[in-house]
Each structure stands twice: as C-alpha cells, then as structure tokens.
CSV table of C-alpha atoms in Angstrom, one decimal:
chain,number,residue,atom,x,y,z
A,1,UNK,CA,-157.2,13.1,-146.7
A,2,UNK,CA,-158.6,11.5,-144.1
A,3,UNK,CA,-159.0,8.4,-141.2
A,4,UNK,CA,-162.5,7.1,-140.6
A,5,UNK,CA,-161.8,4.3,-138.5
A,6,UNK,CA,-159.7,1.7,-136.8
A,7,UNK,CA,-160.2,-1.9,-135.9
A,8,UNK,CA,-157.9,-4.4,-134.0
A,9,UNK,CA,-158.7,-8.0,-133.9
A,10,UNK,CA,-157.2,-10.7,-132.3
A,11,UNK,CA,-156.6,-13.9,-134.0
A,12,UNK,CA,-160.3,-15.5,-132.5
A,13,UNK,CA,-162.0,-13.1,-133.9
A,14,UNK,CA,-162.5,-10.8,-130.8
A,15,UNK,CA,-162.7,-7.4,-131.6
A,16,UNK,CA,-159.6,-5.7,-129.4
A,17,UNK,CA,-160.2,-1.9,-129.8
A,18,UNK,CA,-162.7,-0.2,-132.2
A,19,UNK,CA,-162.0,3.3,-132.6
A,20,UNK,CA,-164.0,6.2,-135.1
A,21,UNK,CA,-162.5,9.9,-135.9
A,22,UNK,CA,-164.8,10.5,-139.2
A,23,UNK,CA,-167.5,8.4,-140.2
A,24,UNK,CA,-170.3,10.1,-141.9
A,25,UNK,CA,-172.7,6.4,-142.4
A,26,UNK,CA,-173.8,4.2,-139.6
A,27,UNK,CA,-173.8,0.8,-141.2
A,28,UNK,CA,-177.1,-0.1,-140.1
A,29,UNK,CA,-176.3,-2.9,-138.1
A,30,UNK,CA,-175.7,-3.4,-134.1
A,31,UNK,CA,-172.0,-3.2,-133.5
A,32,UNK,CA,-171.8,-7.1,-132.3
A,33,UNK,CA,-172.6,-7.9,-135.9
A,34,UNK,CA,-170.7,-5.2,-137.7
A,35,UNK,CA,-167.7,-6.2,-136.1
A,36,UNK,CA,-168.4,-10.0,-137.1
A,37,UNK,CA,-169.3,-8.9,-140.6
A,38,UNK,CA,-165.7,-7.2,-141.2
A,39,UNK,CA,-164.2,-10.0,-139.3
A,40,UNK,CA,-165.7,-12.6,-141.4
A,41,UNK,CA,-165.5,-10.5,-144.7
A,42,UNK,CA,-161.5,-10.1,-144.4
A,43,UNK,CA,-160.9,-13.7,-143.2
A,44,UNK,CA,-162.7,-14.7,-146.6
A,45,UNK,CA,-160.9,-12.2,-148.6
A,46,UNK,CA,-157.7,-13.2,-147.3
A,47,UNK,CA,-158.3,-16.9,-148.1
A,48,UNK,CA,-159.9,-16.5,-151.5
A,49,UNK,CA,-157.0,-13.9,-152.3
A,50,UNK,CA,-154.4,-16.6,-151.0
A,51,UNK,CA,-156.1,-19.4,-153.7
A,52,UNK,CA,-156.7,-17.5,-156.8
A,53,UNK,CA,-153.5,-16.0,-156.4
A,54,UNK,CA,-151.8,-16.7,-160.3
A,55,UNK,CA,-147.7,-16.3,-158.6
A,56,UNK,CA,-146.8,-17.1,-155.1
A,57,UNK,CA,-147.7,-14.4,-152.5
A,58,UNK,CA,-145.9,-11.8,-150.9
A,59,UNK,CA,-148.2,-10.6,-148.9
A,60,UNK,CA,-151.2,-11.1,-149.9
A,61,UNK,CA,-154.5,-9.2,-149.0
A,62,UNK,CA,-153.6,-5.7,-148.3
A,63,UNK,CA,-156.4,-3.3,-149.1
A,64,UNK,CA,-159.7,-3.0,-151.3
A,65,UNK,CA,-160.7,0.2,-152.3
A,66,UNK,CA,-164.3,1.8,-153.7
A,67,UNK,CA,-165.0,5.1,-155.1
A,68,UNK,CA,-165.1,6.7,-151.6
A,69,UNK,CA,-163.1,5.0,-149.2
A,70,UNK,CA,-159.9,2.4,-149.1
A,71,UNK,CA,-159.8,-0.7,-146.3
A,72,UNK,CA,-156.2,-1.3,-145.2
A,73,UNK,CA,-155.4,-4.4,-143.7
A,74,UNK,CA,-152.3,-5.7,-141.6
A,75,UNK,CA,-151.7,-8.7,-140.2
A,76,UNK,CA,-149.1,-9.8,-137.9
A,77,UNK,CA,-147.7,-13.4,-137.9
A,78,UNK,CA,-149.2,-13.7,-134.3
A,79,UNK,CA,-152.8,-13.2,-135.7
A,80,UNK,CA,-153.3,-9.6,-134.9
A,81,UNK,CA,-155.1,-7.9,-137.2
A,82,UNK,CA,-155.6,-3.9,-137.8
A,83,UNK,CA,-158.2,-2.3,-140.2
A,84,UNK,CA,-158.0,1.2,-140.8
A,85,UNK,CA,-160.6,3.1,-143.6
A,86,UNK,CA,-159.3,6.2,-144.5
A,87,UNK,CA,-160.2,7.7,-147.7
A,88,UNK,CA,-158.9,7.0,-151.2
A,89,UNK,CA,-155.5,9.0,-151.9
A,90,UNK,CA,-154.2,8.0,-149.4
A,91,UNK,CA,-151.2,5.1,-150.3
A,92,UNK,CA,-150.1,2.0,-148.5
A,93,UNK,CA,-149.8,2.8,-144.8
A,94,UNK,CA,-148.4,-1.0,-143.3
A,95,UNK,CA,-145.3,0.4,-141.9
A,96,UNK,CA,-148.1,3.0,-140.1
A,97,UNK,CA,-150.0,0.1,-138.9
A,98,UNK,CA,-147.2,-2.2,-137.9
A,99,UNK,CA,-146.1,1.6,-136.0
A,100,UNK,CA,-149.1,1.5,-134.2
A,101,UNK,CA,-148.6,-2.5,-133.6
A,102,UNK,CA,-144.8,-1.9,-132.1
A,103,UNK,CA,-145.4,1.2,-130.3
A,104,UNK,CA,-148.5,1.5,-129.0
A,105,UNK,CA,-150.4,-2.0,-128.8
A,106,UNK,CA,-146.7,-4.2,-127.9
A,107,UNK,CA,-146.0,-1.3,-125.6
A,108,UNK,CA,-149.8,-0.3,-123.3
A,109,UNK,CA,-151.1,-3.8,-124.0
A,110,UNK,CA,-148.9,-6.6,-124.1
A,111,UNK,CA,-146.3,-5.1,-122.0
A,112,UNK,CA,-149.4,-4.3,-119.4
A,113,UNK,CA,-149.5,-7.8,-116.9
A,114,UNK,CA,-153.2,-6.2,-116.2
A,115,UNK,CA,-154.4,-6.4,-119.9
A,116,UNK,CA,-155.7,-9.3,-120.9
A,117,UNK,CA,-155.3,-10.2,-124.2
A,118,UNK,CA,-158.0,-11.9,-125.1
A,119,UNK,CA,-160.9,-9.0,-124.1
A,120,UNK,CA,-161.5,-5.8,-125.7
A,121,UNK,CA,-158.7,-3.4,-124.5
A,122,UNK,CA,-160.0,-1.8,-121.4
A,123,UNK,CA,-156.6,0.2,-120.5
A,124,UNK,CA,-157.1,4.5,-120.9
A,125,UNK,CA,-153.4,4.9,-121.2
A,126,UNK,CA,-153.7,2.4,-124.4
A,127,UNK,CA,-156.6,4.6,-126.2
A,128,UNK,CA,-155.1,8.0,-125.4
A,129,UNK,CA,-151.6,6.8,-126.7
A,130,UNK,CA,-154.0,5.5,-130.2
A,131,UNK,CA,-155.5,7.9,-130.7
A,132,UNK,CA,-152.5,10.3,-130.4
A,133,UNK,CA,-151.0,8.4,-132.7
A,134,UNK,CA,-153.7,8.4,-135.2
A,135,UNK,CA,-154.3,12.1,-135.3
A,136,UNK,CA,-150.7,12.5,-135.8
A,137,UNK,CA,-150.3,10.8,-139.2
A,138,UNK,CA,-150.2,12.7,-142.4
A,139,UNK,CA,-153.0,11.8,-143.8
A,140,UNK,CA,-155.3,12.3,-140.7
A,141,UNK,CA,-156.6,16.0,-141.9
A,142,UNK,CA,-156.1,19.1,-139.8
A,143,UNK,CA,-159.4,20.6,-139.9
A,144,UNK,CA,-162.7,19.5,-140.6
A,145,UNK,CA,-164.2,19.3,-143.6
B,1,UNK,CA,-123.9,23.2,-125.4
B,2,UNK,CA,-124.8,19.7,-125.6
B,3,UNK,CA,-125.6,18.0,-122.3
B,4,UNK,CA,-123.5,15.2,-120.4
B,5,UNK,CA,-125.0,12.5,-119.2
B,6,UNK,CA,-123.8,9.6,-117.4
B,7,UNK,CA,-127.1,7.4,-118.1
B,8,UNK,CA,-127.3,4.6,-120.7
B,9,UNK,CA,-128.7,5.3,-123.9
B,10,UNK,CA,-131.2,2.5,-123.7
B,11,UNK,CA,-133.4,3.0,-120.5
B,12,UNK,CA,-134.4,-0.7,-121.2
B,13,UNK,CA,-131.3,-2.4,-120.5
B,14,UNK,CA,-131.6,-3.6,-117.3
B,15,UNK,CA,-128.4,-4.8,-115.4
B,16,UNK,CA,-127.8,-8.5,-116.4
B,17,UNK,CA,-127.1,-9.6,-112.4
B,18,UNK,CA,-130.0,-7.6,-111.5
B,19,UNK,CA,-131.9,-10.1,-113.9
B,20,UNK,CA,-130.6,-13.4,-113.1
B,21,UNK,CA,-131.2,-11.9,-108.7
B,22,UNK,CA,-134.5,-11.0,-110.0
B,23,UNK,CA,-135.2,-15.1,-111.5
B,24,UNK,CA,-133.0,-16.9,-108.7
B,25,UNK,CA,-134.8,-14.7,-106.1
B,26,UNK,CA,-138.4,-16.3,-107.8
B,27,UNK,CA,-137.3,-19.8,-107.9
B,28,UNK,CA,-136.6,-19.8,-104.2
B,29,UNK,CA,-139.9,-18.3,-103.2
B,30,UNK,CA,-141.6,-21.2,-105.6
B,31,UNK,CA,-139.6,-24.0,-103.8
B,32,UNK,CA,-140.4,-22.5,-100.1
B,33,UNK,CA,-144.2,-22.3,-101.5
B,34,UNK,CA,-144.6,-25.8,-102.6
B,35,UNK,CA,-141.5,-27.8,-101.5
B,36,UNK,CA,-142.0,-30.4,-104.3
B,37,UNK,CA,-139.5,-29.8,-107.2
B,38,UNK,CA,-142.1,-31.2,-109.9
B,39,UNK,CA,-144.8,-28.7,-108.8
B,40,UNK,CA,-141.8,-26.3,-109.6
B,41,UNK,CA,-140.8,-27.3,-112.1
B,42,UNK,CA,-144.7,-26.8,-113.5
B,43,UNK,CA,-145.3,-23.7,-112.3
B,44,UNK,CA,-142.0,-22.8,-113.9
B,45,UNK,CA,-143.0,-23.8,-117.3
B,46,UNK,CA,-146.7,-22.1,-116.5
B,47,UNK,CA,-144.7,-18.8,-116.0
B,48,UNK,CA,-142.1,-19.3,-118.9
B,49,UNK,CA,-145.7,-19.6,-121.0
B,50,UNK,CA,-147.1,-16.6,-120.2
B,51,UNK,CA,-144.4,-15.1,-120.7
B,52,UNK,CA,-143.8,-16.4,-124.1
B,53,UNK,CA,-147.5,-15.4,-125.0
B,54,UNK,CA,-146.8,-11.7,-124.8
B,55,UNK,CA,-143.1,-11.9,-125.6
B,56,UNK,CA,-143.4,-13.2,-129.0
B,57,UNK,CA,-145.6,-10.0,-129.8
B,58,UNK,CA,-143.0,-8.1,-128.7
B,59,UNK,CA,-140.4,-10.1,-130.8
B,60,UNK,CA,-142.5,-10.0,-133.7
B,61,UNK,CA,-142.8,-5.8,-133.3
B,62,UNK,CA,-139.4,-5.4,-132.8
B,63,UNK,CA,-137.6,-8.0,-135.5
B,64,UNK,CA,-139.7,-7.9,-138.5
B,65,UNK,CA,-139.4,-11.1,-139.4
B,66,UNK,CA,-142.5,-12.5,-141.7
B,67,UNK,CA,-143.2,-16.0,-141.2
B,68,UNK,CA,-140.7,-19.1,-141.9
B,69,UNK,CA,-140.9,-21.3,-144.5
B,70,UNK,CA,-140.1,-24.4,-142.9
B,71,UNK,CA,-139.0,-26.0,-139.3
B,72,UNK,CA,-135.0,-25.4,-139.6
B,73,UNK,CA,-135.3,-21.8,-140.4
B,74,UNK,CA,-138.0,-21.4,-137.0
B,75,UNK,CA,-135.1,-23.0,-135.2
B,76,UNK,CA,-132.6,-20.4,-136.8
B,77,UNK,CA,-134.6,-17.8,-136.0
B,78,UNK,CA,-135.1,-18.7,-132.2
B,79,UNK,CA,-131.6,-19.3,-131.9
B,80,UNK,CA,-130.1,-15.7,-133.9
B,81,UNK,CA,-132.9,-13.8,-133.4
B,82,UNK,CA,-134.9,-14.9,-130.4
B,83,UNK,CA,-132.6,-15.4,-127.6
B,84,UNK,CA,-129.8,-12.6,-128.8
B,85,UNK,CA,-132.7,-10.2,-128.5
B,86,UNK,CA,-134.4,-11.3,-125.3
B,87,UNK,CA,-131.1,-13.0,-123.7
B,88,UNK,CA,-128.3,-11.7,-125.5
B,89,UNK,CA,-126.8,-15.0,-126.3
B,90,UNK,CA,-127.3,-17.2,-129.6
B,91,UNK,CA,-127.7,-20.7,-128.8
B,92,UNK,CA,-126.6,-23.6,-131.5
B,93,UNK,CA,-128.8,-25.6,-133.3
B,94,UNK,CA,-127.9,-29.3,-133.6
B,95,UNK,CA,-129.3,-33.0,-133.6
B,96,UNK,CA,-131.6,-31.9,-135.8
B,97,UNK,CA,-133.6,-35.7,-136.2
B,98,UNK,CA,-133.6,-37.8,-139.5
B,99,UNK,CA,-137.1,-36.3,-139.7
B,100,UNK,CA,-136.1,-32.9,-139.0
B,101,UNK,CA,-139.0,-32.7,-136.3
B,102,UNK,CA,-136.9,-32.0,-133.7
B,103,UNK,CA,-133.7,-30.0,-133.1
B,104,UNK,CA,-131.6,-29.3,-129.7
B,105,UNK,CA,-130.6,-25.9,-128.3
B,106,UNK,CA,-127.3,-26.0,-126.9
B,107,UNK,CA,-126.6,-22.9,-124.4
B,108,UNK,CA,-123.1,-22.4,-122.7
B,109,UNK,CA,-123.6,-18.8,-121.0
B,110,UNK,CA,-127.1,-19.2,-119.4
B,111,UNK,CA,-127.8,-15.7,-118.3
B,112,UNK,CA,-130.3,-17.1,-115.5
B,113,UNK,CA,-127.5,-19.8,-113.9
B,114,UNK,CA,-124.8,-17.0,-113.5
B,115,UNK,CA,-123.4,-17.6,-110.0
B,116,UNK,CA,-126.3,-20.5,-109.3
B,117,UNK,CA,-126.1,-24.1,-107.5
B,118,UNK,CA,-128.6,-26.3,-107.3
B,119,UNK,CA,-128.8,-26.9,-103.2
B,120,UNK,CA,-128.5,-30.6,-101.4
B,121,UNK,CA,-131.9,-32.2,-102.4
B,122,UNK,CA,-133.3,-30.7,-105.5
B,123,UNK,CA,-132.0,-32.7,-108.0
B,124,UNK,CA,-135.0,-33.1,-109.8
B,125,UNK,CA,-135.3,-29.1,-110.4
B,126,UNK,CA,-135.3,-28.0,-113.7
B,127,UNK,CA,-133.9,-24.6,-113.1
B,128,UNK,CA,-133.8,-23.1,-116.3
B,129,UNK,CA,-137.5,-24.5,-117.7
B,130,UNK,CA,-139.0,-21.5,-117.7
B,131,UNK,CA,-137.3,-21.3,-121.2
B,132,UNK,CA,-138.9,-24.5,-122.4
B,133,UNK,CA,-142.4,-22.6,-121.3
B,134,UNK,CA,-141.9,-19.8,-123.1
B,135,UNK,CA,-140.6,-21.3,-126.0
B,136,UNK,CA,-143.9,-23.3,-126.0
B,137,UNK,CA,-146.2,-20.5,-125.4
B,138,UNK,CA,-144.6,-17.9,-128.2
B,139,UNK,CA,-144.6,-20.8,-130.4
B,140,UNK,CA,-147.7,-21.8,-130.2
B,141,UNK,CA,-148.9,-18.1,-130.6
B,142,UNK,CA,-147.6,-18.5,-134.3
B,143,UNK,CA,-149.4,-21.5,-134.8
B,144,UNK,CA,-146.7,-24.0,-133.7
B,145,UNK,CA,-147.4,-26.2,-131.4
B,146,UNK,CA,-144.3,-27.9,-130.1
B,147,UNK,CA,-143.1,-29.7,-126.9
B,148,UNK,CA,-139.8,-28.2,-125.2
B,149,UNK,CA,-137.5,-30.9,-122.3
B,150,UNK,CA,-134.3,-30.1,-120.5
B,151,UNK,CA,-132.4,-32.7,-121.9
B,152,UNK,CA,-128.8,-32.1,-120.3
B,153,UNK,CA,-128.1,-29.3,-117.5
B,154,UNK,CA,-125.2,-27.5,-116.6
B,155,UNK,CA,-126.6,-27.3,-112.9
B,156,UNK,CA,-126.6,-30.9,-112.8
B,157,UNK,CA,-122.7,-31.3,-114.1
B,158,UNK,CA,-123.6,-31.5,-117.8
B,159,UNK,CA,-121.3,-29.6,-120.3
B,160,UNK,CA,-124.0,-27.3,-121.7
B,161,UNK,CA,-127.6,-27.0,-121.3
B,162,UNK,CA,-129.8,-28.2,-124.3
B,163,UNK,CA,-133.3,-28.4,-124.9
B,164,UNK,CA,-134.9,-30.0,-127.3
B,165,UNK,CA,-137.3,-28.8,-129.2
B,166,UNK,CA,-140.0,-30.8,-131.3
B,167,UNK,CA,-142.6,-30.7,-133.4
B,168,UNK,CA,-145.8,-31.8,-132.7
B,169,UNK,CA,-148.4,-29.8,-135.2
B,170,UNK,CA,-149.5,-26.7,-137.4
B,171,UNK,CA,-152.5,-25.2,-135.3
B,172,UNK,CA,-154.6,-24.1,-137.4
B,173,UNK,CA,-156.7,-20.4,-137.3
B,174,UNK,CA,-160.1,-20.3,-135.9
B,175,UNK,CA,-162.5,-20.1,-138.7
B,176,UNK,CA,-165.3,-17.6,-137.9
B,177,UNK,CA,-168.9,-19.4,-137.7
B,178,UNK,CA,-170.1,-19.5,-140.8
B,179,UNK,CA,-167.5,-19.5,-142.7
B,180,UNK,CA,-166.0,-22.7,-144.4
C-alpha cells in the first residue's frame, strides 16, 4: 500500500501545503495550474455529488477511485480541505485525515500567532510534524517498491 | 514502580486566575494606550476576532461536531459546547425573537470579570466584548455571518451579562473562476 500525495486547501482556494512521498507521473502541467485543476475538479464534484444525490447526504463526496490510484477527500465545516492519493486497497482514511487536521495543522498552524492562515504554510516545525505523521500510517509502505 | 507526580494530567490547563490576570492585565494596557473607551472597546472586538478565526479550528478539531441544521441548534452548540470547552461555563439561551434570528447569551460566572471593577470614568467600556468578537469571527468562519452587542453587564450593576446574538446572512463559499 501506499501514499502518493497530500494536499491542503483552504476554503479560497489557496493551496496550504502540498506535499509528495511516491509519485511516479508528473501531470504535465505547472504546479499553479495543477493545484487549480484539483481545486476546481473537487469543488465541482462535491456540488454535482450534493444535486444528483437520490437520499439526503451524509457526507457526501468522499473519494473517487480508478484502476491505480484512490482520491480521498475531507472537508472540515471551516472550509479546510485535505486530499490525499494513496493507492487502491487502501479503505476510508477520514478519521486519518481529520488526525492530521486536529493534531498537526490545529496544533503547528493555527495555534502558531506567526502562521498566517491565508498563505501556503511556511512553518518547518509544521512539515516535519506532516510528514512524520504520514510515514507513520499503515498504509504508508515500509520499503520501496 | 510507577512514578508519582504531583503535575496535572492536562499540561493545557492553565490556572483560571492566571487567565482572567492575563485579560484584565491587557485591557488596562489598551485603556492607557488609547484613553478612549470606544477605541477599546474596538480593538477589543478586533482581538476577540482573531481570536475566534483560529479558535473555531480548534473547536471544530477537538468537538467533532458536523455542521447544524438550523439557527437554534448553532446557539445550542455555542452555548454546551463552545464556551464549556474554551471557558468552562455553559451559558443559557433565551429571547430567542419571533423570527428566531436572534437569541441572547446569558452568563452569570464570567471567567474574565472574576475579581474586576470597572474604575471611576469608564462607563462606556465593554469589558467582556472581546467575546462578542470572537463569536463574530468563528462564526463567520463557518459561513455565518452574524452581529454580537453587550446588551446587559454585570460590571455595570446588571444581574447577568447577555449578548445577543443575531443573524445577519449565509456567506456563501468562494466559487473558483470558472466555475459556475
């Protein structure tokens, strides 16, 4: 099993943090307009899931999935939103992501009077905590394949 | 052998006088730094909503509460879950309006007035509004937008202090460019 990547937005549509541990194909795009792309592509996802919807909605948009990789998506009622690819086995990992949201982004960003909130997370303390984090999940595999 | 320790379990709790020091000790500085109680009493609410900006995150992280269906249960939620996490006390909710746009917080043990007078002079000073600013800014971080008043004060001889709280509109999300 593994991670690929991470995304954080906020809920502008500023990209927070963007962080990478296995990704095998560049998208072919700068990263200004990758980071737009997925931004765009989750807002429109969420709203079309959100109408079509045939009972009322839990949750709503949670993940999509392809034949190689799985997009999970979490969004707090503040507007935060994290996107994590990992690959396809692995199950629904919200209570990982609201983890990370609690512990690590509540704790080395919002907690931080020197963050600011609205720019792409500049604090060290922040990414080493994340990326601790990350590798320490089950699914995150220990050695490379 | 286990290990004895005189320390509290929760290195977050922070003394409760050490807290309302802390806020009476900022309050004064503000008043000897501008002198007039309505430029306080803004800078107050200013601080009260940047506080509320990040402390709603934190709320949010720590209760688990998914979003409310309607205006009473926000104000239930403030009231039992809000201010008993962040001030240990859980105000009442009452006066709700025919319209049920507005609704009054009624607070008896005000953690930041323990052991506080208002001095000869400052009679216009809303002590306790950085609550009304922070209300403003964590609501308005879930979309709210509301407008929070000091409506009866307990430094100012009043039985309890209640703000009211009303409704003024749904903010809605910024919709990426290009997208309809």
């Amino acid at each position: 099993m593994t991670i690929h990547n991470l995304y954080i937005f906020d809920k502008k549509g500023t990209c927070l943090y963007y962080g990478e541990w296995h990704r095998k194909k560049r998208s072919g795009i700068s990263k200004d307009e990758e980071l737009k792309l997925m931004y765009g592509m989750l807002f429109s996802i969420k709203s079309f899931a959100n109408r079509i919807s045939p009972t009322d909605l839990k949750e709503g948009f949670t993940s999509f999935r392809t034949n190689n990789y799985k997009c999970h998506f979490y969004e707090t009622p503040s507007g935060l939103k994290f996107v994590m690819n990992t690959d396809v086995p692995v199950g629904n990992i919200k209570d990982d992501l609201h983890q990370l949201y609690s512990s690590i982004y509540v704790e080395y960003v919002v907690k931080n009077p020197m963050c600011d909130m609205d720019k792409t997370v500049q604090s060290e303390l922040f990414k080493n905590k994340l990326d601790e984090y990350v590798r320490s999940l089950a699914y995150f595999p220990l050695s490379k394949s | 052998m286990s290990r004895q320790t005189a320390r509290p379990t929760d290195s977050r709790k922070v003394s409760a006088e050490l807290f309302t020091l802390t806020y009476g000790a900022l309050v004064s500085q503000l008043l000897k730094d501008y002198e007039n109680d309505d430029d306080v009493n803004k800078q107050l609410e200013k601080i009260g909503y940047n506080i509320g900006i990040r402390a709603i995150e934190d709320f949010l992280a720590r209760s688990n509460v998914t979003r409310c269906n309607d205006f009473r249960e926000t104000a239930d939620v403030i009231s039992k879950i809000a201010f008993k996490m962040f001030l240990g006390i859980s105000p009442a909710v009452t006066n709700w309006s025919p319209a049920g746009d507005e609704f009054s917080l009624l607070i008896e043990n005000n953690p930041l007035t323990d052991f506080v007078e208002l001095p000869e002079g400052h009679n216009k000073l809303n002590y306790s509004c950085v609550l009304c600013g922070a209300l403003k800014g964590a609501l308005e971080m879930v979309q709210l937008e509301v407008d929070v008043k000091i409506v009866q004060d307990q430094l100012k001889g009043d039985n309890v202090t209640e703000l009211r709280v009303k409704f003024i509109k749904r903010l809605e999300d910024a919709i990426p460019a290009g997208e309809d």
